[in-house]
Short mmCIF file of C-alpha atoms in Angstrom, two decimals:
data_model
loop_
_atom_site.label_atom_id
_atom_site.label_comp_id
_atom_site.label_asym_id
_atom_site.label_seq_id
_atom_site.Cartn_x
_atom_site.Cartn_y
_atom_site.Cartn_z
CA UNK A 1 0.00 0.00 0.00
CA UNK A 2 2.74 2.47 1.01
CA UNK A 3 4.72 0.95 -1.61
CA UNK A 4 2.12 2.48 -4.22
CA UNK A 5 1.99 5.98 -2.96
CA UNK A 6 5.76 6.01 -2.49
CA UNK A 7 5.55 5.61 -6.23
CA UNK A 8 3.32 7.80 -7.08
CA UNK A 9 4.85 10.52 -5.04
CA UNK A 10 8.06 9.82 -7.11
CA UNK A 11 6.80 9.59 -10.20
CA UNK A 12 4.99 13.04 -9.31
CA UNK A 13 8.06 14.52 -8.90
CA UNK A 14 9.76 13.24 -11.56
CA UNK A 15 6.51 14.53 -14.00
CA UNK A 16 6.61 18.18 -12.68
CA UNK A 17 10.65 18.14 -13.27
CA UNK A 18 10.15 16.82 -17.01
CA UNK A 19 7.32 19.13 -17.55
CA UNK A 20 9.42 22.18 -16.35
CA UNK A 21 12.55 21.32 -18.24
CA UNK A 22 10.26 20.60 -21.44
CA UNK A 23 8.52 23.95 -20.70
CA UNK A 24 11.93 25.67 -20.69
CA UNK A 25 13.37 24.04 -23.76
CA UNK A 26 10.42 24.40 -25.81
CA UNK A 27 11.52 27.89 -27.37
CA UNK A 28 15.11 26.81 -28.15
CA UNK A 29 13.81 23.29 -29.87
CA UNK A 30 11.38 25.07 -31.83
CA UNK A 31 13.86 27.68 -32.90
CA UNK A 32 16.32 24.60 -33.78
CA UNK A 33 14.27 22.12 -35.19
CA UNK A 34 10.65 23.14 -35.55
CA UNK A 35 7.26 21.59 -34.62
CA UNK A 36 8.46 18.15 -35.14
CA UNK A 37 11.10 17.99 -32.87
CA UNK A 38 9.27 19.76 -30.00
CA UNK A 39 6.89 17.41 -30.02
CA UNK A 40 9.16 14.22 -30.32
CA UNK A 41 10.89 15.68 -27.09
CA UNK A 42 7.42 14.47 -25.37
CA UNK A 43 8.79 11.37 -25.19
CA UNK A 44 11.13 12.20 -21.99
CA UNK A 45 7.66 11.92 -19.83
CA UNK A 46 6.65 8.35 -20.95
CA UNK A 47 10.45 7.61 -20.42
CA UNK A 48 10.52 9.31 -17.01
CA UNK A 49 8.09 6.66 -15.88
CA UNK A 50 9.48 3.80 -17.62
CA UNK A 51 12.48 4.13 -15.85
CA UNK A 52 11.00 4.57 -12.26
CA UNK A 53 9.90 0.98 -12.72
CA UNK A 54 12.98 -0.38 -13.66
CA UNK A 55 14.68 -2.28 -10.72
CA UNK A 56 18.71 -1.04 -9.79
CA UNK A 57 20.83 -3.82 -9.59
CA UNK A 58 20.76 -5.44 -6.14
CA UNK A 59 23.21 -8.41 -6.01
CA UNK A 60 26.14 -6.16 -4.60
CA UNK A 61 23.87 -4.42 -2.27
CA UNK A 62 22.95 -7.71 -0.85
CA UNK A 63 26.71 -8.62 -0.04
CA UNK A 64 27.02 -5.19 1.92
CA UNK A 65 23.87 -4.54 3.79
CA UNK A 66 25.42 -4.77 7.40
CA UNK A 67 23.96 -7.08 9.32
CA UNK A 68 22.79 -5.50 12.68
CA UNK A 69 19.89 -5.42 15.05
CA UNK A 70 16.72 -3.74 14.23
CA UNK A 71 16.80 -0.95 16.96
CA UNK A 72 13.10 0.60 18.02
CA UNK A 73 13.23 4.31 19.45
CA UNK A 74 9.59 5.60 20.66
CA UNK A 75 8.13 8.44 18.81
CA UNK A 76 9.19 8.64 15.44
CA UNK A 77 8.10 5.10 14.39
CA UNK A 78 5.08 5.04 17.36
CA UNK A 79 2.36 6.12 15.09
CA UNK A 80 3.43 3.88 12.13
CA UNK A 81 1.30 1.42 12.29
CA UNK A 82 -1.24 3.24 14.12
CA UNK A 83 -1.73 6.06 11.69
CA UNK A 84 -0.08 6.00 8.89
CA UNK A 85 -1.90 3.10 7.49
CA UNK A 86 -5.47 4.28 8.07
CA UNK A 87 -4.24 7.59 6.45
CA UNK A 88 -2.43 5.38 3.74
CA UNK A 89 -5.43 3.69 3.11
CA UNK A 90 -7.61 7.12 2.86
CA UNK A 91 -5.15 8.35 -0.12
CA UNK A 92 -5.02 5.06 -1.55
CA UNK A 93 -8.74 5.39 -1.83
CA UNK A 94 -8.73 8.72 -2.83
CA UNK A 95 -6.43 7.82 -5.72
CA UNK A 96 -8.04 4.85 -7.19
CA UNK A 97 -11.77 6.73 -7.05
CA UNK A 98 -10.19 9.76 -8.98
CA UNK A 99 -8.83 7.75 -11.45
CA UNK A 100 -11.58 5.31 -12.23
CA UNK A 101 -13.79 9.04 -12.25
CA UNK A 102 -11.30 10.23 -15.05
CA UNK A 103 -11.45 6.98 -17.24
CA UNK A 104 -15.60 6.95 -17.11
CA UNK A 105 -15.39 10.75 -17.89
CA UNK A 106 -12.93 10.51 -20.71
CA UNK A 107 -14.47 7.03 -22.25
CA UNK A 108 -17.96 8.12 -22.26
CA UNK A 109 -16.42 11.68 -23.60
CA UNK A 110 -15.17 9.30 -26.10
CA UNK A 111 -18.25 7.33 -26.97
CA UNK A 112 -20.53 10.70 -26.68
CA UNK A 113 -19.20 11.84 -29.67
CA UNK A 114 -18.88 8.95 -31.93
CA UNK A 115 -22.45 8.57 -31.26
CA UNK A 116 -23.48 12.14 -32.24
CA UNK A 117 -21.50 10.82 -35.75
CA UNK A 118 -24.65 8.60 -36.40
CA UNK A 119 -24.71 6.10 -39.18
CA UNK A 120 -20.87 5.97 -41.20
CA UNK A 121 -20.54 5.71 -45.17
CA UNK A 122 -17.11 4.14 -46.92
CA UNK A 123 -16.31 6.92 -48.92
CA UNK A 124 -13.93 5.96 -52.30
CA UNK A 125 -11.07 7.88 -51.26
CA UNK A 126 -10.61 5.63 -47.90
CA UNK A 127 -12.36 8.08 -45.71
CA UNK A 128 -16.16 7.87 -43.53
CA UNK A 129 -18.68 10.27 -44.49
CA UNK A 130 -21.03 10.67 -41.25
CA UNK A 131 -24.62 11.62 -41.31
CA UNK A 132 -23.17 13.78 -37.97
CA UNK A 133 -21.32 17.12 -37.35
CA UNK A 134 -19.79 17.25 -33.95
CA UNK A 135 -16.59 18.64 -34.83
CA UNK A 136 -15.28 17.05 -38.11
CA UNK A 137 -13.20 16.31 -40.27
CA UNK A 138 -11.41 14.62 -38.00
CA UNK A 139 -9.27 10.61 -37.01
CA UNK A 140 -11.59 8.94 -34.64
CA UNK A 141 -10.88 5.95 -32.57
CA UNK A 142 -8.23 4.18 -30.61
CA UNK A 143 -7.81 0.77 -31.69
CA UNK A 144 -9.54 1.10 -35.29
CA UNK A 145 -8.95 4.84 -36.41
CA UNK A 146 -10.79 6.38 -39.17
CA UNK A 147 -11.01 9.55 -40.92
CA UNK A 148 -14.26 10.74 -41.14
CA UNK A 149 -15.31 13.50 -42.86
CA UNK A 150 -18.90 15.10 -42.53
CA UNK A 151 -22.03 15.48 -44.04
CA UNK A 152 -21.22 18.68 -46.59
CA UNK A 153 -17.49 17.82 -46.67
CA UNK A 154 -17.95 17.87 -50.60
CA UNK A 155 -19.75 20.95 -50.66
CA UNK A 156 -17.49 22.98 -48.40
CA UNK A 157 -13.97 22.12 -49.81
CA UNK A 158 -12.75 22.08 -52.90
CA UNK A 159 -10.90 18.83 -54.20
CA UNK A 160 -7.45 20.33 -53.60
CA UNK A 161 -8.75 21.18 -49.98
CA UNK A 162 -10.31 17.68 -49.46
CA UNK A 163 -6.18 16.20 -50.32
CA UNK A 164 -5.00 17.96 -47.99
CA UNK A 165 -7.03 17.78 -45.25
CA UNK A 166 -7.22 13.74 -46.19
CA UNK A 167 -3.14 14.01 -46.13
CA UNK A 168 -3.36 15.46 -42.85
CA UNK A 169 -5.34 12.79 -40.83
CA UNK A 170 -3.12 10.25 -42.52
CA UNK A 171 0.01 11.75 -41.17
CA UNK A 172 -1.41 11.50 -37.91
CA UNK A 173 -2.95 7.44 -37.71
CA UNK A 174 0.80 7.11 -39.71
CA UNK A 175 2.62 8.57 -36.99
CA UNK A 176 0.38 6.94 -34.02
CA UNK A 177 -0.94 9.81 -32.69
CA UNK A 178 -4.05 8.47 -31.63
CA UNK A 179 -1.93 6.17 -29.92
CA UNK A 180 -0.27 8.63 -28.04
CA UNK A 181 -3.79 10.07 -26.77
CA UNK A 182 -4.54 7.06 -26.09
CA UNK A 183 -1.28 6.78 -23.51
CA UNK A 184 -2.13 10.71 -22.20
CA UNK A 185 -5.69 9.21 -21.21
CA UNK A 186 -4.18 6.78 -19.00
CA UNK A 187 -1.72 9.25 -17.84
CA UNK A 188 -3.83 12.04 -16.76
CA UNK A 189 -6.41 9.36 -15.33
CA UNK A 190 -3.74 8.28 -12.93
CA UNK A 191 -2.30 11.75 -12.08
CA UNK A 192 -5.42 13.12 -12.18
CA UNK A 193 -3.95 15.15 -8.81
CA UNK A 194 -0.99 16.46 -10.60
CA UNK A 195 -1.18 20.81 -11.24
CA UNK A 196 1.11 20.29 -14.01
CA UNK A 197 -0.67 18.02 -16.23
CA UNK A 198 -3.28 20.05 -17.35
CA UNK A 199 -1.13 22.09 -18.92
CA UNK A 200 1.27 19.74 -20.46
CA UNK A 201 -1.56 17.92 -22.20
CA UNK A 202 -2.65 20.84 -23.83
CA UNK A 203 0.63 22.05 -24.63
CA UNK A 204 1.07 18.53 -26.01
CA UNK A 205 -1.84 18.30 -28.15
CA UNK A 206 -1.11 21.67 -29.50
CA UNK A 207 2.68 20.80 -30.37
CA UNK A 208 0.99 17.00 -31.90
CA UNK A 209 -1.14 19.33 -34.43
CA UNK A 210 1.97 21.97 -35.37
CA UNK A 211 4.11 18.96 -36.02
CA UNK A 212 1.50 16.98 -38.28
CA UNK A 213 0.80 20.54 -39.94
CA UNK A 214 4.81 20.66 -40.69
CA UNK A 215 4.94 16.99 -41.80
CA UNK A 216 1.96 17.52 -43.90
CA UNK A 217 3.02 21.01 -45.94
CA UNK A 218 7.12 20.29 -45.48
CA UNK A 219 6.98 18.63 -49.33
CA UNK A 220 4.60 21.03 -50.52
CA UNK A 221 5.17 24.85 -48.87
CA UNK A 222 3.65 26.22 -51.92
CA UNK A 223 0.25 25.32 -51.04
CA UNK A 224 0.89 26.99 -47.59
CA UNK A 225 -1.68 29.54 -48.61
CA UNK A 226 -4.22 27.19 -49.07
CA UNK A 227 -3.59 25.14 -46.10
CA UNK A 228 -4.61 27.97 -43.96
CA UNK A 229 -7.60 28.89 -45.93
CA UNK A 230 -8.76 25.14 -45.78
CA UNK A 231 -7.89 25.43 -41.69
CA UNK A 232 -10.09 28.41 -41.31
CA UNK A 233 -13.16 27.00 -43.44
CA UNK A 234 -13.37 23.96 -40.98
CA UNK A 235 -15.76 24.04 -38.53
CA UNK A 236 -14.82 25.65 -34.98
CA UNK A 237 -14.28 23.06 -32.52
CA UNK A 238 -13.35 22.64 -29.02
CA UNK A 239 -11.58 19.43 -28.20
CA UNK A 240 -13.73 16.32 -26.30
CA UNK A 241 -12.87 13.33 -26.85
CA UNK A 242 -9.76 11.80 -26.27
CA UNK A 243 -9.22 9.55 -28.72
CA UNK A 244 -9.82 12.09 -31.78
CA UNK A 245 -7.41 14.30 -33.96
CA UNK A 246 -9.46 17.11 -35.22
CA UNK A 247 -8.64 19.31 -38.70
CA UNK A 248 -9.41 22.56 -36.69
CA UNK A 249 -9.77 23.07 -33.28
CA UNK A 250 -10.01 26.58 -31.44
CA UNK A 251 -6.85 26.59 -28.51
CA UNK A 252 -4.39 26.15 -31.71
CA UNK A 253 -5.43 27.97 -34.31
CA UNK A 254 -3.90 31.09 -34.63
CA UNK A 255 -0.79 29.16 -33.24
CA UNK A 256 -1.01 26.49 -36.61
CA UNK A 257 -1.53 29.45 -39.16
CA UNK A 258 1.17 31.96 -37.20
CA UNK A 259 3.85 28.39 -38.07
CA UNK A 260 2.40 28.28 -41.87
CA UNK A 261 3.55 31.46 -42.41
CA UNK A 262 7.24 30.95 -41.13
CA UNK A 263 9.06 30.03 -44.83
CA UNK A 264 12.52 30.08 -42.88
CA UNK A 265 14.53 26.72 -43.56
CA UNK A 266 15.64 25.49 -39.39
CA UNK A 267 19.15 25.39 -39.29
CA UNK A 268 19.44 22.27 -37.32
CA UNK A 269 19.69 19.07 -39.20
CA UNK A 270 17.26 16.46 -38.64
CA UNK A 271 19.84 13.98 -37.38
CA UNK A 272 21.24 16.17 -35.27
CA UNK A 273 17.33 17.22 -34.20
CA UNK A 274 16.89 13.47 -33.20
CA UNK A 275 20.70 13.42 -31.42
CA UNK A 276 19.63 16.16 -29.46
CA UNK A 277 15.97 15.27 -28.02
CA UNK A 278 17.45 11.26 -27.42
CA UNK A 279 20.18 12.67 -25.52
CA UNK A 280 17.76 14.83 -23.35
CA UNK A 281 15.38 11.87 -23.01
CA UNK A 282 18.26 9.39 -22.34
CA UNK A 283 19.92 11.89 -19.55
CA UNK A 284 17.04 12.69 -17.70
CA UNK A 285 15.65 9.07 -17.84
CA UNK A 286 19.49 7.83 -16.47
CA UNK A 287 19.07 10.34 -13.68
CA UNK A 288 15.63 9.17 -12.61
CA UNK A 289 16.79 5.94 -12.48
CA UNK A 290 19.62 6.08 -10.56
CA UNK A 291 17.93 8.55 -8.03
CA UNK A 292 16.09 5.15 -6.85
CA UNK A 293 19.18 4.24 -4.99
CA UNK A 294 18.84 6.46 -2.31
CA UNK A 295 14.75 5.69 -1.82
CA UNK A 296 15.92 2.01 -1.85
CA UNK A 297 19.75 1.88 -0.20
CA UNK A 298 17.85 2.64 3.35
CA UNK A 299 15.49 -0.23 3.26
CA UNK A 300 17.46 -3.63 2.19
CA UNK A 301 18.52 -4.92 5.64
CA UNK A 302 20.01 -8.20 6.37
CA UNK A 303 17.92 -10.03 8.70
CA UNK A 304 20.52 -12.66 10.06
CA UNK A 305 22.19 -10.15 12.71
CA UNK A 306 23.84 -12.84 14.82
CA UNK A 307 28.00 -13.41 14.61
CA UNK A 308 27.64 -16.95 13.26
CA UNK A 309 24.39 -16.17 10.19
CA UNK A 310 26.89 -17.48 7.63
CA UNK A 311 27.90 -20.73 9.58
CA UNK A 312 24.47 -21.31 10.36
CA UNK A 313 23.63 -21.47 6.75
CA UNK A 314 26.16 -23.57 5.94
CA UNK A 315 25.70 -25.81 8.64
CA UNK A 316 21.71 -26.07 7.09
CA UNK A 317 23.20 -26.07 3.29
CA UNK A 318 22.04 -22.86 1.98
CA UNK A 319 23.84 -21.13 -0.35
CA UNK A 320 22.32 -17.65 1.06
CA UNK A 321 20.15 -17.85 3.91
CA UNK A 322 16.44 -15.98 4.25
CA UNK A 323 16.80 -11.78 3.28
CA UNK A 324 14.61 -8.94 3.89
CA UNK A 325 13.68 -6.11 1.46
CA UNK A 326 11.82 -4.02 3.58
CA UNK A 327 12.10 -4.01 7.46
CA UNK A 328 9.60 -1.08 8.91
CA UNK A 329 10.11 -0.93 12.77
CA UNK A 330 6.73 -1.70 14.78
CA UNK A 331 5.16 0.77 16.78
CA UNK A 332 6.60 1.12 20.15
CA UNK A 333 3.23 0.83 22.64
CA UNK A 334 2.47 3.45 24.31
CA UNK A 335 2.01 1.53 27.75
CA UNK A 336 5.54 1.10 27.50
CA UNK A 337 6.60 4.26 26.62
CA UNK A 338 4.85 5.57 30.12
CA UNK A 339 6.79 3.47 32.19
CA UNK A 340 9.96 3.39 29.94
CA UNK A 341 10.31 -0.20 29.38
CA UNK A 342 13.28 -1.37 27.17
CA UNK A 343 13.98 -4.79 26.02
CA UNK A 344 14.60 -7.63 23.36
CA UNK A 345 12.74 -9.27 21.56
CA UNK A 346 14.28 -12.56 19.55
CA UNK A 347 12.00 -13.63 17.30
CA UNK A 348 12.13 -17.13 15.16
CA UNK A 349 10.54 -16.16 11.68
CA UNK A 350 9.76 -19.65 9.14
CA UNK A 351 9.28 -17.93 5.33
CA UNK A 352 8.51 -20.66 2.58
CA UNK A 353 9.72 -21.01 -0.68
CA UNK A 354 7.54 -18.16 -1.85
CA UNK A 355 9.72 -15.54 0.60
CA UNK A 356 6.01 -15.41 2.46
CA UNK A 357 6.25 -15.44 6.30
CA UNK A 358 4.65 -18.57 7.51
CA UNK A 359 4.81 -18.73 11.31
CA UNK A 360 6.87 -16.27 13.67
CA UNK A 361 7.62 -17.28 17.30
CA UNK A 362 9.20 -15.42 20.16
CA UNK A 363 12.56 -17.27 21.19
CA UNK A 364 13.17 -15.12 24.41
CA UNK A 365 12.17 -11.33 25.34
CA UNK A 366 13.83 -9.70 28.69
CA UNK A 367 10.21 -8.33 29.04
CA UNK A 368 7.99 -11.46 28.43
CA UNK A 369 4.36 -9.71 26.96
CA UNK A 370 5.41 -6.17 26.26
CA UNK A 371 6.80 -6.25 23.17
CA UNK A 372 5.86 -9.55 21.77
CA UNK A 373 2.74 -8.46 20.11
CA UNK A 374 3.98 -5.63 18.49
CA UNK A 375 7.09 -7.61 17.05
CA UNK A 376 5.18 -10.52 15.81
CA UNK A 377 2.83 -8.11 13.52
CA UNK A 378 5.88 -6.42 12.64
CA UNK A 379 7.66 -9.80 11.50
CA UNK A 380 4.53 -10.76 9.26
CA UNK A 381 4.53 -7.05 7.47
CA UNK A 382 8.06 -7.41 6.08
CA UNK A 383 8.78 -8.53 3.05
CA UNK A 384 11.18 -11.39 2.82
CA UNK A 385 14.09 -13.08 -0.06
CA UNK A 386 13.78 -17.09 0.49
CA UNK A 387 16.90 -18.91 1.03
CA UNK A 388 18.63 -20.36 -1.57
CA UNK A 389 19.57 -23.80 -1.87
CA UNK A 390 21.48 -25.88 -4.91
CA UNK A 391 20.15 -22.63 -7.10
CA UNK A 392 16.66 -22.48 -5.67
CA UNK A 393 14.64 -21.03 -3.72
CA UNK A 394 13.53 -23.10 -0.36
CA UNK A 395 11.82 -22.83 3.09
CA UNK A 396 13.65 -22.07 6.01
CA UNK A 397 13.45 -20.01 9.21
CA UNK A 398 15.50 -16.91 10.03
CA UNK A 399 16.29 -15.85 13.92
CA UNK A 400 15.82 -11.70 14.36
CA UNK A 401 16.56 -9.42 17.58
CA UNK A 402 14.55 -6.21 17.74
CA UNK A 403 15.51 -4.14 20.50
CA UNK A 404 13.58 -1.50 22.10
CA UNK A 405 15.05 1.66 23.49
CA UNK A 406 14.75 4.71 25.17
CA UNK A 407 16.77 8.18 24.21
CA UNK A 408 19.94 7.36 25.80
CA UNK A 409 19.30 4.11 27.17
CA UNK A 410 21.59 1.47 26.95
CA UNK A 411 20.70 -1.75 25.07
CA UNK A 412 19.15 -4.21 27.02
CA UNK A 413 21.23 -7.47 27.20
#
């Protein structure tokens, strides 16, 4: 549960930084290399997240995790268990019921206006003629995309209009665009909470329409003229559905016509274009990567802190005896914190061959009943590496002090 928020929280992070860098860049790559490669640098956010998920390597980390005592101080880990779950589980909630809120919104957003199409006609030139106008011509559709046209498309463009609004809508199911709605649906469904997003889904549909306008009139800037004419004869529309490119639409207008105008050649090649935005995506995805280490380098603890763990699992014929990922401290109780009771607690945990705990005993405790409860929940919480045995994975049982102490207090022996 904490696991998922932690990730959230990171990926958060590591959105608003991509977002701001993007947001700072944008001038200098459109100055450099145009529509196209502003929105191709897009591609550091789906990258960002990619890497998050990616695991560091861990077999070194194993060999140095020291191997001491899990030590319990009252106060900062008291209300771990006793709080911080419940309010866990309250976010947790929160999450999952804003993002299943922005999927129904967005999909019936989606299937809203394919209805208000009505009945589709094959047209000869590979496009759909609908008997509906809710903002066309336009792609429509995720897994199946189709250009549809509407009802007085024939009547309100000329043939030389019709081409290149038909060229347009290709270049974008070509170049997967619908696609890549598709992927900022699920994205903005999950971080629905993020301030950011908004804005950098706008700003990326708006760069996806500038860079299939440049694709479309690159081979042919003589008709740039008529391009814009054939933009402003479209109908008006406002954006809403997800899964649809439209001709025209009103946030980007003056934006598309303002680039049709700009005859200037970029001085960047292309190959250096694409050198530059996979370097920025590459750098930034190596960083958020590697900043895992110090999220995870605090939480792999060896749980076999006595002088003899390596004999002892030689003497049983493991190759590596039982490991813990993650160790969180139980909750000191508060009955002990009054009278300022210290102790140890040695428990006996058995994991299976699954690395799930399967029975935890108390060996001994210097304060039989005061801590046991707390440090048996504790033991079935973590999350546990089985031993290893001939090259697989097998039961065993794994012996763990926890020791509970006060400020200054000494270690009870």
């Amino acid at each position: 549960m904490t696991e998922l928020l932690d990730g959230l929280w990171r990926a958060s992070l590591w959105l608003a930084m991509g977002v701001l860098l993007l947001a700072a860049l944008r001038p200098l790559l459109v100055s450099l290399g145009g529509a196209g490669l502003a929105y191709r640098s897009w591609w550091l956010l789906p990258l960002l997240l990619v890497t998050l998920l990616l695991p560091l390597p861990q077999a070194a980390v194993l060999q140095h995790v020291p191997t001491v005592p899990l030590k319990v101080v009252p106060g900062a880990v008291d209300g771990l268990t006793g709080q911080s779950l419940p309010w866990a589980l309250l976010l947790l909630l929160a999450w999952a019921l804003g993002t299943g809120i922005c999927l129904l919104r967005d999909l019936r957003a989606q299937r809203r206006f394919e209805r208000s199409m009505g009945p589709l006609r094959a047209r000869a030139d590979g496009s759909w003629q609908a008997s509906g106008d809710p903002g066309l011509p336009a792609l429509v559709g995720l897994w199946r995309p189709r250009i549809v046209v509407g009802p007085a498309f024939d009547q309100q463009f000329t043939a030389q209009e019709q081409n290149l609004i038909l060229q347009h809508e290709c270049s974008h199911r070509r170049h997967g665009d619908h696609w890549a709605n598709g992927a900022l649906l699920l994205v903005r469904a999950v971080f629905w909470f993020h301030p950011l997003l908004p804005w950098a889904a706008r700003r990326f549909l708006r760069d996806q329409e500038l860079a299939c306008d440049a694709r479309t009139i690159g081979p042919q800037p003589a008709l740039r003229g008529l391009y814009a004419s054939t933009l402003l004869k479209a109908q008006l529309v406002h954006p809403v559905a997800p899964a649809v490119c439209h001709w025209r639409s009103q946030p980007v207008l003056k934006e598309r016509i303002a680039m049709l105008k700009q005859s200037k050649r970029k001085a960047l090649p292309w190959v250096s274009g694409q050198v530059l935005v996979v370097g920025l995506c590459v750098g930034m995805g190596a960083v958020a990567w590697a900043s895992q280490g110090g999220a995870a380098g605090g939480t792999r603890i060896g749980v076999e802190p006595f002088e003899h763990a390596q004999e002892d699992a030689a003497r049983a014929g493991l190759d590596r005896p039982i490991q813990v990922d993650k160790m969180p401290p139980p909750s000191y109780p508060k009955s002990a914190v009054e009278q300022r009771q210290v102790g140890v607690v040695n428990l006996r945990i058995e994991v299976d061959a699954q690395g799930h705990p399967t029975d935890v005993q108390v060996l001994s405790a210097t304060n039989p009943g005061v801590f046991d409860a707390v440090s048996i929940a504790a033991a079935r919480s973590w999350s546990y590496r089985p031993a290893v045995k001939n090259g697989k994975p097998v039961a065993g049982a794994v012996r763990v002090p926890i020791t509970y102490a006060m400020d200054e207090t000494e270690d009870a022996k």
